[in-house]
Short mmCIF file of C-alpha atoms in Angstrom, two decimals:
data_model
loop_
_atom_site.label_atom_id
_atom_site.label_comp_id
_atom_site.label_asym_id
_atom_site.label_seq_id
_atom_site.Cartn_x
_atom_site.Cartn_y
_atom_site.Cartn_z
CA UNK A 1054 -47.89 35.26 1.90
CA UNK A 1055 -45.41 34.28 5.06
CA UNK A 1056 -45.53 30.73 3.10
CA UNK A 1057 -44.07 32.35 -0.06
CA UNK A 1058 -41.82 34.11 1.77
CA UNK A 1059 -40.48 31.25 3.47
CA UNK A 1060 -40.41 28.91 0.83
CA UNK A 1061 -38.46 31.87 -1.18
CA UNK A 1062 -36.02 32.38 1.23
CA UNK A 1063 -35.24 29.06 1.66
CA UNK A 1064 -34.95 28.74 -2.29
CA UNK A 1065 -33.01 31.50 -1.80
CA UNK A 1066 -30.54 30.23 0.80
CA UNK A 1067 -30.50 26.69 -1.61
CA UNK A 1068 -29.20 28.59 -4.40
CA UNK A 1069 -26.79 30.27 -2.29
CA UNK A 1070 -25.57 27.15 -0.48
CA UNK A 1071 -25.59 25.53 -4.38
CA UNK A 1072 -23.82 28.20 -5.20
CA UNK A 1073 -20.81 28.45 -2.30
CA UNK A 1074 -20.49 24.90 -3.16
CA UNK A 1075 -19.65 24.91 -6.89
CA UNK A 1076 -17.45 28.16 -6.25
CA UNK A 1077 -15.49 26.61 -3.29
CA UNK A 1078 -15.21 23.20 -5.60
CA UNK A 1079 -14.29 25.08 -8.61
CA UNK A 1080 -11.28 26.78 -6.48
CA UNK A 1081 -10.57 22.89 -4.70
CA UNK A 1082 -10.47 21.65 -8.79
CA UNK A 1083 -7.85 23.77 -9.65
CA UNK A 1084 -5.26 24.05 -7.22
CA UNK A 1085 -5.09 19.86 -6.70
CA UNK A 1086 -5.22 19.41 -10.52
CA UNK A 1087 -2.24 17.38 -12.06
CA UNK A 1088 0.46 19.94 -13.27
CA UNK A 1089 3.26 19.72 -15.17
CA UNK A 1090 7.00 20.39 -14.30
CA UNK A 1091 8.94 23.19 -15.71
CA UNK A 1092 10.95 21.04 -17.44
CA UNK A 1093 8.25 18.81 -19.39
CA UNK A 1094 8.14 19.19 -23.04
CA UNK A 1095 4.71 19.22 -23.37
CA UNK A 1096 4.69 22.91 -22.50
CA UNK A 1097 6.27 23.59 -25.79
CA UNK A 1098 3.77 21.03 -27.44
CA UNK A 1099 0.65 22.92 -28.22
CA UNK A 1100 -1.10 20.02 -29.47
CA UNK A 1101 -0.39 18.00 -26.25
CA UNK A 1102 -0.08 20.85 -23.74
CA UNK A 1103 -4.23 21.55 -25.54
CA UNK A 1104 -5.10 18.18 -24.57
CA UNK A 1105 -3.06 17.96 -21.15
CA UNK A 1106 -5.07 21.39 -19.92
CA UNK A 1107 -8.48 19.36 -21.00
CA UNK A 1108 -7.98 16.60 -19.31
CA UNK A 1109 -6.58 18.53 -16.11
CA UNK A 1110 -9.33 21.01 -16.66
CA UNK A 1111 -12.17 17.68 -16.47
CA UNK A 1112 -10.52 15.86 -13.82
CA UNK A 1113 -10.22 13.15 -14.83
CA UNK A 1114 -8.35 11.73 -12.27
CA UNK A 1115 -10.67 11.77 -9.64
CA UNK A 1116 -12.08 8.22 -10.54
CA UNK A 1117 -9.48 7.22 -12.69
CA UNK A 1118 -6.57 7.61 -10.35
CA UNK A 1119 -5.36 6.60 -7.33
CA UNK A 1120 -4.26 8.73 -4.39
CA UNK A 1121 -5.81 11.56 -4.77
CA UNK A 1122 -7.35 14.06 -2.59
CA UNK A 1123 -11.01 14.05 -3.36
CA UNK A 1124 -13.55 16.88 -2.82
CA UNK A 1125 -15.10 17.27 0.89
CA UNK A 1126 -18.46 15.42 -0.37
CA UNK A 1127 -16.52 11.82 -1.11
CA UNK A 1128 -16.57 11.39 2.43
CA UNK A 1129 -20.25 12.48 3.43
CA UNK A 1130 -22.50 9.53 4.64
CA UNK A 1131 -25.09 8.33 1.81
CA UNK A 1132 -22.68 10.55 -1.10
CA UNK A 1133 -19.86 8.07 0.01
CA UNK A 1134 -21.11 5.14 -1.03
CA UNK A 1135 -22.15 6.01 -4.31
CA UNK A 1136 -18.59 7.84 -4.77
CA UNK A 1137 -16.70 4.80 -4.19
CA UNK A 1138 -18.80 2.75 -6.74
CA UNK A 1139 -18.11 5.10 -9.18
CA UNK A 1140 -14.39 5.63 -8.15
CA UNK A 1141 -14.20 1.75 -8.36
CA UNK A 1142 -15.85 1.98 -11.97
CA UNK A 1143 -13.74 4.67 -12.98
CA UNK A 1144 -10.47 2.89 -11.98
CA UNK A 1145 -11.84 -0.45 -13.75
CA UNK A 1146 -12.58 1.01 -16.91
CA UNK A 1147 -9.54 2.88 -17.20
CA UNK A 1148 -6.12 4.38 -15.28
CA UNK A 1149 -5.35 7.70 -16.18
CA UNK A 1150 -1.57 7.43 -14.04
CA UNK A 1151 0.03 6.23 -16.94
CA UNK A 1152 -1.56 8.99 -19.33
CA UNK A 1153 -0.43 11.19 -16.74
CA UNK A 1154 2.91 10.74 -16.56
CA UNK A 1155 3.52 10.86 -20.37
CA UNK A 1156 2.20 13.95 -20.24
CA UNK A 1157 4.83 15.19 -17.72
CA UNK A 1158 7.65 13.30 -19.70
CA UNK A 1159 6.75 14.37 -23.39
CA UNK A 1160 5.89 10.78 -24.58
CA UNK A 1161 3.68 8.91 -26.04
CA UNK A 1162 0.91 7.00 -24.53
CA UNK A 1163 0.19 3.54 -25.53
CA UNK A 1164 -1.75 2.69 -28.85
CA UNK A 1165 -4.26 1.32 -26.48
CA UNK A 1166 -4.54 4.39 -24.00
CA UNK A 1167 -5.01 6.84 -26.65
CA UNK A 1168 -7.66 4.56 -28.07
CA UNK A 1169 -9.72 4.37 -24.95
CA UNK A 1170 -9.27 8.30 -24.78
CA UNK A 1171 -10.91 8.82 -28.23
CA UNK A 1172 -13.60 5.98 -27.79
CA UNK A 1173 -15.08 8.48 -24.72
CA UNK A 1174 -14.66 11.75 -25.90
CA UNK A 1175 -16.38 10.83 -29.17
CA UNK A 1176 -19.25 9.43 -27.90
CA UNK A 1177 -19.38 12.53 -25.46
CA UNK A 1178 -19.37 9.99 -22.37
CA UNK A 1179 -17.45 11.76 -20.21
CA UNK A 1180 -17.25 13.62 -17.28
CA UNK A 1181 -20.37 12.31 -16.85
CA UNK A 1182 -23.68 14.13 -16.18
CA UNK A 1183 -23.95 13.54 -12.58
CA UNK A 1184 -20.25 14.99 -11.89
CA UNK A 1185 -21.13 17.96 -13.95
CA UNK A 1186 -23.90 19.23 -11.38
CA UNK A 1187 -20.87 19.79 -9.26
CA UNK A 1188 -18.27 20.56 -11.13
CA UNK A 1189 -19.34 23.08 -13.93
CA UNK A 1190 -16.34 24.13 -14.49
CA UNK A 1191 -15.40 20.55 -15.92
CA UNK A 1192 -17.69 20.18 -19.33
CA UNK A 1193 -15.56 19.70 -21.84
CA UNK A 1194 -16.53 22.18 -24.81
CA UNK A 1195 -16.64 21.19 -27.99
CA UNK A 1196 -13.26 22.59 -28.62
CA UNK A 1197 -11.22 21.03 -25.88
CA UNK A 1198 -13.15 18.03 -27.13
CA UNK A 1199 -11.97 18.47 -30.63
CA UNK A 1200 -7.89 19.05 -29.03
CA UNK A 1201 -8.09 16.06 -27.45
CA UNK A 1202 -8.91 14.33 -30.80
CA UNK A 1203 -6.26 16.27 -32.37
CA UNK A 1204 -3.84 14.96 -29.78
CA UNK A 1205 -4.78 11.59 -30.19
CA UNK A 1206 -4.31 12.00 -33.58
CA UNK A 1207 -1.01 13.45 -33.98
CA UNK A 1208 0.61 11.25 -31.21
CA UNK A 1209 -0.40 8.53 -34.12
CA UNK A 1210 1.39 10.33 -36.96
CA UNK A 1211 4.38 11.22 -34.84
CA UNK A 1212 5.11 7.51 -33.21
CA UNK A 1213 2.84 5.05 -34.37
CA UNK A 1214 2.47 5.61 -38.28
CA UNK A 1215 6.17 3.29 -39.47
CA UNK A 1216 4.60 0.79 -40.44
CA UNK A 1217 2.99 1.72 -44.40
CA UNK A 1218 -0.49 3.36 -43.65
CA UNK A 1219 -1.18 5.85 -45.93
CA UNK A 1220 -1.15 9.34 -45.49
CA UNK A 1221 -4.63 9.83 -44.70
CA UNK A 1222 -4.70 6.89 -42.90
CA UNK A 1223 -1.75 7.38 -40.70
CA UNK A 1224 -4.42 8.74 -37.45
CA UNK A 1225 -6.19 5.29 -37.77
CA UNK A 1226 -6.29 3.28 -34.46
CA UNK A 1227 -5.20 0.87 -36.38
CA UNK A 1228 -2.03 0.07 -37.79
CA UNK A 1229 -0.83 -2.63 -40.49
CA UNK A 1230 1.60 -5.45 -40.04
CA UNK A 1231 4.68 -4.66 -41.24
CA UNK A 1232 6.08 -6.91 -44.04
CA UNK A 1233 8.54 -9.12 -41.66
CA UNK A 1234 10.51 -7.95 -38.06
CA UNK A 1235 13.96 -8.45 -37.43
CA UNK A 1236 15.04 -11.57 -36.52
CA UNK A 1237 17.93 -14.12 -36.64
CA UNK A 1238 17.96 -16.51 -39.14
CA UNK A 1239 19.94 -19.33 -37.89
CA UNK A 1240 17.50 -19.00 -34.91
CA UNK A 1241 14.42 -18.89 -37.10
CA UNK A 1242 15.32 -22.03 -38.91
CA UNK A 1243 16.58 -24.07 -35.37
CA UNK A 1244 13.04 -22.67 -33.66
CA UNK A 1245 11.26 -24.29 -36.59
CA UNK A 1246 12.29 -27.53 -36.32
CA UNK A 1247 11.67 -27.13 -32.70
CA UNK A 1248 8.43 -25.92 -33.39
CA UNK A 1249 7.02 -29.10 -34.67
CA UNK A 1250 9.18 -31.43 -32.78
CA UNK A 1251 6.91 -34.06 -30.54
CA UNK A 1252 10.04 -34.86 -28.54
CA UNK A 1253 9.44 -31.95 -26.32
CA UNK A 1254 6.26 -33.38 -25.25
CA UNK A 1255 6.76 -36.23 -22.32
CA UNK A 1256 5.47 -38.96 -24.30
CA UNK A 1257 6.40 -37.53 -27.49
CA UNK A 1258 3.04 -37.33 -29.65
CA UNK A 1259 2.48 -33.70 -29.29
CA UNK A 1260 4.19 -30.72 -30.31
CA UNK A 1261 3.67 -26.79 -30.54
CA UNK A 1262 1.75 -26.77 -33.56
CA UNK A 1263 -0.99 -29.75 -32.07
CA UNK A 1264 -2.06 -26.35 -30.05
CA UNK A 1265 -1.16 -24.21 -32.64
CA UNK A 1266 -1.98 -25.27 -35.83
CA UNK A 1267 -0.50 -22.73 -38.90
CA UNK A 1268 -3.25 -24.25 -41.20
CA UNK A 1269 -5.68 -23.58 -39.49
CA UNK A 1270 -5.60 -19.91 -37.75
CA UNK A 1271 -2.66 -20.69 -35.41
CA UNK A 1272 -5.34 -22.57 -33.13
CA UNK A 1273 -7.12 -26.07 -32.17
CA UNK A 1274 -10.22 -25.01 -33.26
CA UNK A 1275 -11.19 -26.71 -29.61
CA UNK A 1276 -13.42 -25.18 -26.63
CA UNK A 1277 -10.45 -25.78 -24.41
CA UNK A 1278 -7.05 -27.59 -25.42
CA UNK A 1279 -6.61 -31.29 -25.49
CA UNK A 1280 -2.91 -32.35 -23.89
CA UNK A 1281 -1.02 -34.78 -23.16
CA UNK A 1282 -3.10 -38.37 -22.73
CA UNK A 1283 -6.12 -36.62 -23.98
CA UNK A 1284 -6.48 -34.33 -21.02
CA UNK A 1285 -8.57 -31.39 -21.29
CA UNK A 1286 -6.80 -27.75 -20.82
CA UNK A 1287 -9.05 -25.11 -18.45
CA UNK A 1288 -8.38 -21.99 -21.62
CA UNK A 1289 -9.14 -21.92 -25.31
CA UNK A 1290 -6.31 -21.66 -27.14
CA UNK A 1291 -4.84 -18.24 -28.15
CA UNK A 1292 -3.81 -18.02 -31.92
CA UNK A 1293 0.21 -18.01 -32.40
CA UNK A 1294 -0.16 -15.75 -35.41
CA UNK A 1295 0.70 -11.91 -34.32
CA UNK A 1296 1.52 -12.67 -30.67
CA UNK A 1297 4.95 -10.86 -31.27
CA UNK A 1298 2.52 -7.53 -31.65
CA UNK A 1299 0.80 -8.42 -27.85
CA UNK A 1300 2.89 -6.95 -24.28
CA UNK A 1301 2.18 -10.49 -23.18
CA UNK A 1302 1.21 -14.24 -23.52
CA UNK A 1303 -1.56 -16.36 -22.19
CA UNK A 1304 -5.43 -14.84 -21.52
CA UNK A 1305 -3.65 -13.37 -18.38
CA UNK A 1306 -0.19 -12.64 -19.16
CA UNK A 1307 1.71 -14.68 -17.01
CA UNK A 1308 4.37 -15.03 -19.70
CA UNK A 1309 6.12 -11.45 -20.47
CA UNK A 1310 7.44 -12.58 -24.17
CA UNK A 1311 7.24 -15.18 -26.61
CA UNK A 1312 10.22 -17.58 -24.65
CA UNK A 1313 8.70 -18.02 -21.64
CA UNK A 1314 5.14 -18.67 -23.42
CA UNK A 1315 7.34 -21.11 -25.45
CA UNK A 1316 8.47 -23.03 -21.66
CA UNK A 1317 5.05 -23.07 -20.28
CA UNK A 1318 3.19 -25.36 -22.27
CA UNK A 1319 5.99 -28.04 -22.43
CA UNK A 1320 6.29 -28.84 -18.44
CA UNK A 1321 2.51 -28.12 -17.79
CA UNK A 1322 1.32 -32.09 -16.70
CA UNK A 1323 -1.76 -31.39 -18.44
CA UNK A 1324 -0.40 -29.56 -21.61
CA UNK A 1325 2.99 -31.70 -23.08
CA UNK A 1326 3.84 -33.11 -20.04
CA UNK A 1327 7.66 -33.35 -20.05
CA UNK A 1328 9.03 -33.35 -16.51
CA UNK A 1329 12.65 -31.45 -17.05
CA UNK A 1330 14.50 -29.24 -19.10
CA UNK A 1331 17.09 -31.91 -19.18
CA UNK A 1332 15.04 -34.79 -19.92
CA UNK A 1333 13.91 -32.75 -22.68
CA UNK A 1334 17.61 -31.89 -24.05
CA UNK A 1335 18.55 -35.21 -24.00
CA UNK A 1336 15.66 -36.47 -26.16
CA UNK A 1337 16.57 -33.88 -28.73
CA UNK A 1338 20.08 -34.41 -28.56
CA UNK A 1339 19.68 -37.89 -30.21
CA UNK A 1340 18.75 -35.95 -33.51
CA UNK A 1341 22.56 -35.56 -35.11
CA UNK A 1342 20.37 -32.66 -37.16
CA UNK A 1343 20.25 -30.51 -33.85
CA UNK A 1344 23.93 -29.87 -32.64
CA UNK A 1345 25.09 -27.84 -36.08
CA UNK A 1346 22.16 -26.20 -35.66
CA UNK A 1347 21.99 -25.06 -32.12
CA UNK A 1348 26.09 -23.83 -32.45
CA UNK A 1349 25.24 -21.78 -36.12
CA UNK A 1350 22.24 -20.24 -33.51
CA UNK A 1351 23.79 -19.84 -30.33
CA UNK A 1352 27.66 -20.57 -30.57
CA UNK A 1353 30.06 -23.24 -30.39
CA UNK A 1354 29.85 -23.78 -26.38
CA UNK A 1355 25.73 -23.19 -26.62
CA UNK A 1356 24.18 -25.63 -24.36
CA UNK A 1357 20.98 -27.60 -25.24
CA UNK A 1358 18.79 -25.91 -22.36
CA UNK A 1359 15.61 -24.18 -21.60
CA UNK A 1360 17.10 -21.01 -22.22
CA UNK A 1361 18.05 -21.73 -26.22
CA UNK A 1362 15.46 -24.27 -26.55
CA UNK A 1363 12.53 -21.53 -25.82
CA UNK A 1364 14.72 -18.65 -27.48
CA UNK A 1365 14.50 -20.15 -30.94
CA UNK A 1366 10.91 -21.25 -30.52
CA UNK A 1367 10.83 -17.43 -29.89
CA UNK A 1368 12.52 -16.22 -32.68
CA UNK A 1369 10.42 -18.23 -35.10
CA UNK A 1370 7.57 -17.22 -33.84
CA UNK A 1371 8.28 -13.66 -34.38
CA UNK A 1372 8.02 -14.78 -38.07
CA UNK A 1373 4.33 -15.84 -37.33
CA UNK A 1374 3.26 -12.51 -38.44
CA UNK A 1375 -0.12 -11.87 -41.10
CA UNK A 1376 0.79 -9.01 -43.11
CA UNK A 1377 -0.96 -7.50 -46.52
CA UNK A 1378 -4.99 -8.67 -45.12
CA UNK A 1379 -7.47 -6.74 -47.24
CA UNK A 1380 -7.54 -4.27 -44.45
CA UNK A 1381 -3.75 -3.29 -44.59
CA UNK A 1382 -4.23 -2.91 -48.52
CA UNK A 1383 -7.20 -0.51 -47.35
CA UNK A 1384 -4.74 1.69 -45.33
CA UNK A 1385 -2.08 1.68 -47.29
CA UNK A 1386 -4.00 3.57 -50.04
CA UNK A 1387 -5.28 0.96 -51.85
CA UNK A 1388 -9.69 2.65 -50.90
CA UNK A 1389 -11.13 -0.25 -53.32
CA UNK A 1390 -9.59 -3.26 -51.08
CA UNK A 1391 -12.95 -3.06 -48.51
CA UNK A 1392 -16.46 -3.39 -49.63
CA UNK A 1393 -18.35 -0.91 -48.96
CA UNK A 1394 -19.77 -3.33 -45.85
CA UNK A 1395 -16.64 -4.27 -44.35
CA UNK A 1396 -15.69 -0.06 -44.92
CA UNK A 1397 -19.66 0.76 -43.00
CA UNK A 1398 -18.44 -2.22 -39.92
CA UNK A 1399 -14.84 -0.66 -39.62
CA UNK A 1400 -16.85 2.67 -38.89
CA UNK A 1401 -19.16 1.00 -36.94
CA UNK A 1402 -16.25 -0.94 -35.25
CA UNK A 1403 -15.12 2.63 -34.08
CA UNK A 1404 -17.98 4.57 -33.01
CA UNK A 1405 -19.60 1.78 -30.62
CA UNK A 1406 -16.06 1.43 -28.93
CA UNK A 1407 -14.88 -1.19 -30.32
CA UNK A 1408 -11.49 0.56 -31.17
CA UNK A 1409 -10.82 1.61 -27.74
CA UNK A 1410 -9.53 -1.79 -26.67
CA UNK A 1411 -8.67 -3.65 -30.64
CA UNK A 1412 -6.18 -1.40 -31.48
CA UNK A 1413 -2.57 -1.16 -33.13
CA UNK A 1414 -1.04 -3.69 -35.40
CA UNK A 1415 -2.40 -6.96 -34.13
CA UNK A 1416 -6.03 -5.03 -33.41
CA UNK A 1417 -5.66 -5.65 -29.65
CA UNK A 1418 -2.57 -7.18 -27.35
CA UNK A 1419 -2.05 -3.83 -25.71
CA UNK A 1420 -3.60 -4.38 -22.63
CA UNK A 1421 -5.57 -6.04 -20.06
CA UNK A 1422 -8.90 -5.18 -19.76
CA UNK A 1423 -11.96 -6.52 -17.59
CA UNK A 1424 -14.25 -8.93 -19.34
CA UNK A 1425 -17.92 -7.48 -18.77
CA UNK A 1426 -17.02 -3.73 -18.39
CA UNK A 1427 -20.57 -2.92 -19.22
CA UNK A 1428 -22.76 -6.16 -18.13
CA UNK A 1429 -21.86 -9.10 -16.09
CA UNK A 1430 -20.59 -11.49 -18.35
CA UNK A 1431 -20.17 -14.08 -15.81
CA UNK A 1432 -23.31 -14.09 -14.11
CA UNK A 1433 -25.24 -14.85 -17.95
CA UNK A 1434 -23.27 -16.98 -19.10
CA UNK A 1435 -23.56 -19.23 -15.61
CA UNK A 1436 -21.34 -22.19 -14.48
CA UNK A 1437 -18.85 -22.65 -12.12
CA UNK A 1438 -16.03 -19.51 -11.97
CA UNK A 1439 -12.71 -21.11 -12.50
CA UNK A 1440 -8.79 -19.94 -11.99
CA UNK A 1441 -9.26 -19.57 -15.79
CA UNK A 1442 -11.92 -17.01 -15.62
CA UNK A 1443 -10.21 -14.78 -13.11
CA UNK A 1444 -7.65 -13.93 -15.50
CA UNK A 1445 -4.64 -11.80 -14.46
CA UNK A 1446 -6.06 -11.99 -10.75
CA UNK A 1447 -4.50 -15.46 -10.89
CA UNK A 1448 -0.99 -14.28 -11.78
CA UNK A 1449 -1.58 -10.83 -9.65
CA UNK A 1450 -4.04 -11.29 -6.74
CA UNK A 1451 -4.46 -7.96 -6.86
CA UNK A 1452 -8.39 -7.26 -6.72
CA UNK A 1453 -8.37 -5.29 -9.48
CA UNK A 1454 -7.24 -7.83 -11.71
CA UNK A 1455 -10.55 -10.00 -11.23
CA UNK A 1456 -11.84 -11.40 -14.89
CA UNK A 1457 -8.98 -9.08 -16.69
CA UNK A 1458 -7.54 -10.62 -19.59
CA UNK A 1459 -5.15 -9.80 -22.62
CA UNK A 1460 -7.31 -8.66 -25.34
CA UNK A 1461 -6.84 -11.06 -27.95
CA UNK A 1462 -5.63 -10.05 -31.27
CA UNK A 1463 -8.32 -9.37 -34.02
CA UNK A 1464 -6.16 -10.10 -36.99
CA UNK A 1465 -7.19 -13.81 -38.87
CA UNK A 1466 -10.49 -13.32 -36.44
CA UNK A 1467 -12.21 -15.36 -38.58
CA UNK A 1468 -9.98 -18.23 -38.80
CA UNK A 1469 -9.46 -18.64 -34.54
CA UNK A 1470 -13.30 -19.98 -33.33
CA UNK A 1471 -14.73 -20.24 -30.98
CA UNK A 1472 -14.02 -17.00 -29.12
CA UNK A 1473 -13.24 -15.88 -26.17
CA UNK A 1474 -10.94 -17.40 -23.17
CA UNK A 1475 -13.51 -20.25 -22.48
CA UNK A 1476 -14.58 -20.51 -25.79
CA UNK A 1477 -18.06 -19.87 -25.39
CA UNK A 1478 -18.75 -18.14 -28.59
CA UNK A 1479 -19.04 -20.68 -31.05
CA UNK A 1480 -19.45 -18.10 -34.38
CA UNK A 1481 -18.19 -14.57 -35.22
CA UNK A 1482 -22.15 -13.28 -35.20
CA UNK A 1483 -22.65 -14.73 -31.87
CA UNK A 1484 -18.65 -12.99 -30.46
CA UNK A 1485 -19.49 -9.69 -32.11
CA UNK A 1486 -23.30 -9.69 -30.18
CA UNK A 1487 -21.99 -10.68 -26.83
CA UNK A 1488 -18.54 -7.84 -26.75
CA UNK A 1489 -21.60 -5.29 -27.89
CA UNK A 1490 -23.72 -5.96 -24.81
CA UNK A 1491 -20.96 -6.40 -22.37
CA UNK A 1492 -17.89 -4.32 -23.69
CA UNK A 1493 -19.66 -1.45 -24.56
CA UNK A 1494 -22.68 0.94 -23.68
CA UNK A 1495 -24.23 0.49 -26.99
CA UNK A 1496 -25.48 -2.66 -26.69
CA UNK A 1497 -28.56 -3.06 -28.49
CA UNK A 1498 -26.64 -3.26 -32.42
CA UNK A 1499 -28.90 -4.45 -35.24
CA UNK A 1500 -28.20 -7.14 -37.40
CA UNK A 1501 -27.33 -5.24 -40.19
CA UNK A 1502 -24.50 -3.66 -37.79
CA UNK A 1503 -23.57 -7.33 -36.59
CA UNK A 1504 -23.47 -7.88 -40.42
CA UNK A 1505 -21.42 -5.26 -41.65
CA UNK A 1506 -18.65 -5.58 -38.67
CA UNK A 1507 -18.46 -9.13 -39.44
CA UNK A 1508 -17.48 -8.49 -42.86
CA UNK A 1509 -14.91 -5.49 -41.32
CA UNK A 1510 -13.45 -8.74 -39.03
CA UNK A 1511 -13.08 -10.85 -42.36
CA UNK A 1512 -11.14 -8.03 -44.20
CA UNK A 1513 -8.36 -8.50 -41.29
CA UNK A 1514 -7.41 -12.02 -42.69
CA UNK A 1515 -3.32 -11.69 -43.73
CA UNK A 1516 -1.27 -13.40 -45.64
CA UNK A 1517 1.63 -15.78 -43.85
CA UNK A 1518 4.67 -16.57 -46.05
CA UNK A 1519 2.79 -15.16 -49.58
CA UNK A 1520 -0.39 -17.60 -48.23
CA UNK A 1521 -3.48 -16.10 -47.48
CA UNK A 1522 -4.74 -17.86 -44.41
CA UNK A 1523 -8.04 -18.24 -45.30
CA UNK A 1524 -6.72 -20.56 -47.99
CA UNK A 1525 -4.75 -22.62 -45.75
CA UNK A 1526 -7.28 -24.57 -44.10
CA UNK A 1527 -11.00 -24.10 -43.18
CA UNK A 1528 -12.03 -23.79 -39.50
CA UNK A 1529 -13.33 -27.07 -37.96
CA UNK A 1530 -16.56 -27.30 -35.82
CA UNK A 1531 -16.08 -26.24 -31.98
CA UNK A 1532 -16.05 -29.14 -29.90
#
């Protein structure tokens, strides 16, 4: 009986204790939550200000945030340790900051963010379960669930539907690629000649297109690149087509736009090898074909330079855009332009995750994202880590930034192998099987799935200049 009563009482003062805990977090929750400023405009949003209240009412920015003052248990012995792995999770998969502040300033997030937002709340993977026991307060029901969807949704519609989907398609993660993008035509037409001009390579037998070849997918169809004296590059080979669409250029964005992409390549010793800008100028200047064109593109007093040099490569390589794929006809209206496979893999596509980072117009290019978020990549796949594998921690050398990359564009996926930034995946099965088991938590996808998101993938082959690229030249074998 005194053994009942003591084991009672001590249930008793567990509950209690339980329960002062939850209360006092509940209270700690709310008064260090985010808030908005009087003067935001999302207080007169209901949509957003729905979604905002969600999201502040979750916390979310406990482990996807920086700076922030954390409940008394992130600093108990044992309960500290695993905190910080999962605060060092949280801030790998995602950083709310940004999400955060358009909130406060009545903007948009990116295409990307509110993808990533959507991939968790619809697979109901966060807060998750272990959080929960502490913070009650924080489950999201299923209507604040549903309000965040309805955000994500309508930020779509409201700033990212100008570019032809169809009504009912306008809320798609996806957008198509408009018909053309404004550019100048006198630099268009100087940048293509450029282009394909071996005279900006040091020993002039390699040009832009030997990388990037617009027959065959924009790429080399190589592992890794082959330069200048048959040197071998570190990287596969991004595709040129749709890299307008990306925020930058290279696997780890060292190169904010298309120009300074255009300048890398061309003084690289192992790439094209020239050893000036002047050298370069000079070579090009013996072409009488040139000068007319370079003053109808830049002016009268334009000088042959890096700066007008990689400015019209630039400008025609805006023009490298893949609109009217079977996929764009699909959004646009046109229901009977997917097979009912490639319409099963685009849903498929979306509820595993893939959405969350192959988003927007070029289905990816919106941000940089960690390459194994959900397996070690690295460690299976074995070999030596290079500079090339580290990603943007080689521009950054921030810690963070350890094996984040660009996410490559989807669009004419089927016409770029192999895969990946070492080019490991030699088919579209194999690239689709790998980003399931380390991209995502649903890992184990059958081959029917594998299947029917390959023929989703296939559907986002466009068209360049009337052409369909998938008539333009078939991929060659991986080397």
């Amino acid at each position: 009986m005194v053994l009942r009563r003591l084991i009672a009482s001590l249930v008793g003062v567990g509950v209690l204790a339980y329960g002062g805990t939850i209360a006092f977090l509940t209270h700690f929750d709310h008064v260090t939550a985010p808030e908005l400023p009087a003067a935001s405009p999302t207080l007169k949003d209901p949509v957003a200000l729905a979604a905002f209240n969600a999201v502040r009412e979750s916390r979310c920015d406990y482990c996807h945030a920086v700076g922030r003052d954390l409940p008394f248990y992130f600093k108990l012995p044992i309960a500290k340790q695993v905190m910080e792995k999962d605060l060092h999770e949280g801030l790998r998969h995602f950083r709310i900051e940004p999400v955060l502040e358009a909130f406060k300033d009545g903007k948009p997030p990116t295409e990307e963010q509110l993808s990533r937002i959507e991939e968790v709340i619809t697979q109901n993977r966060m807060p998750p379960s272990m959080y929960l026991l502490m913070h009650w307060h924080a489950h999201l029901s299923d209507g604040e669930r549903q309000a965040v969807l309805k955000w994500v949704e309508d930020t779509r519609r409201k700033y990212y539907a100008n570019t032809g989907a169809a009504s009912q398609f306008a809320g798609e993660p996806i957008r198509p690629v408009p018909e053309s993008v404004p550019v100048d035509a006198a630099k268009v037409a100087l940048g293509r000649k450029l282009f394909f001009d071996k005279n900006l390579s040091g020993d002039g037998t390699l040009n832009c297109a030997s990388c990037h070849d617009l027959n065959h997918g924009g790429v080399d169809h190589l592992v890794t690149a082959t330069g200048i004296g048959g040197q071998k590059g570190p990287i596969n080979v991004p595709t040129v087509y749709d890299a307008y669409f990306k925020i930058a250029q290279f696997w780890n964005g060292r190169a904010d736009d298309l120009a300074a992409q255009a300048a890398g390549p061309v003084m690289n010793p192992v790439e094209m090898g020239s050893h000036d800008w002047a050298g370069v100028a000079q070579k090009l200047a013996t072409n009488p074909e040139y000068a007319p064109m370079f003053q109808s593109a830049f002016g009268t007093d334009a000088a042959m330079d890096q700066n007008t040099i990689t400015s019209a490569i630039a400008e025609f390589e805006k023009t490298l855009i893949t609109p009217d794929s079977p996929f764009d006809d699909y959004l646009k209206g046109n229901t009977s332009a997917l097979s009912e496979q490639a319409k099963r893999g685009y849903e498929k596509f979306k509820s595993i995750g893939c959405s969350g980072c192959h988003s927007g117009i070029a289905v990816g290019g919106g941000a940089y994202e960690a390459m194994g978020l959900e397996g070690d990549y690295f460690k299976d796949r074995g070999g030596k880590l290079t500079a090339a594998d580290e990603g943007r921690y080689d521009v950054t050398h921030k810690d963070e930034d350890h094996f984040r990359f660009v996410v490559p564009t989807l669009r004419n996926i089927d016409q770029s192998a192999p895969y990946f930034h070492d080019g490991s995946a030699k088919t579209l099965d194999e690239a689709v099987r790998k980003m399931a088991k380390y991209q995502t938590p649903d890992a184990a996808i059958s081959d029917q799935d594998v299947s029917d998101i390959v023929a989703f993938l296939k559907s986002l082959t466009g068209k360049y200049e009337g052409h369909s690229l998938a008539d333009m030249g078939q991929p060659a074998a991986a080397q």
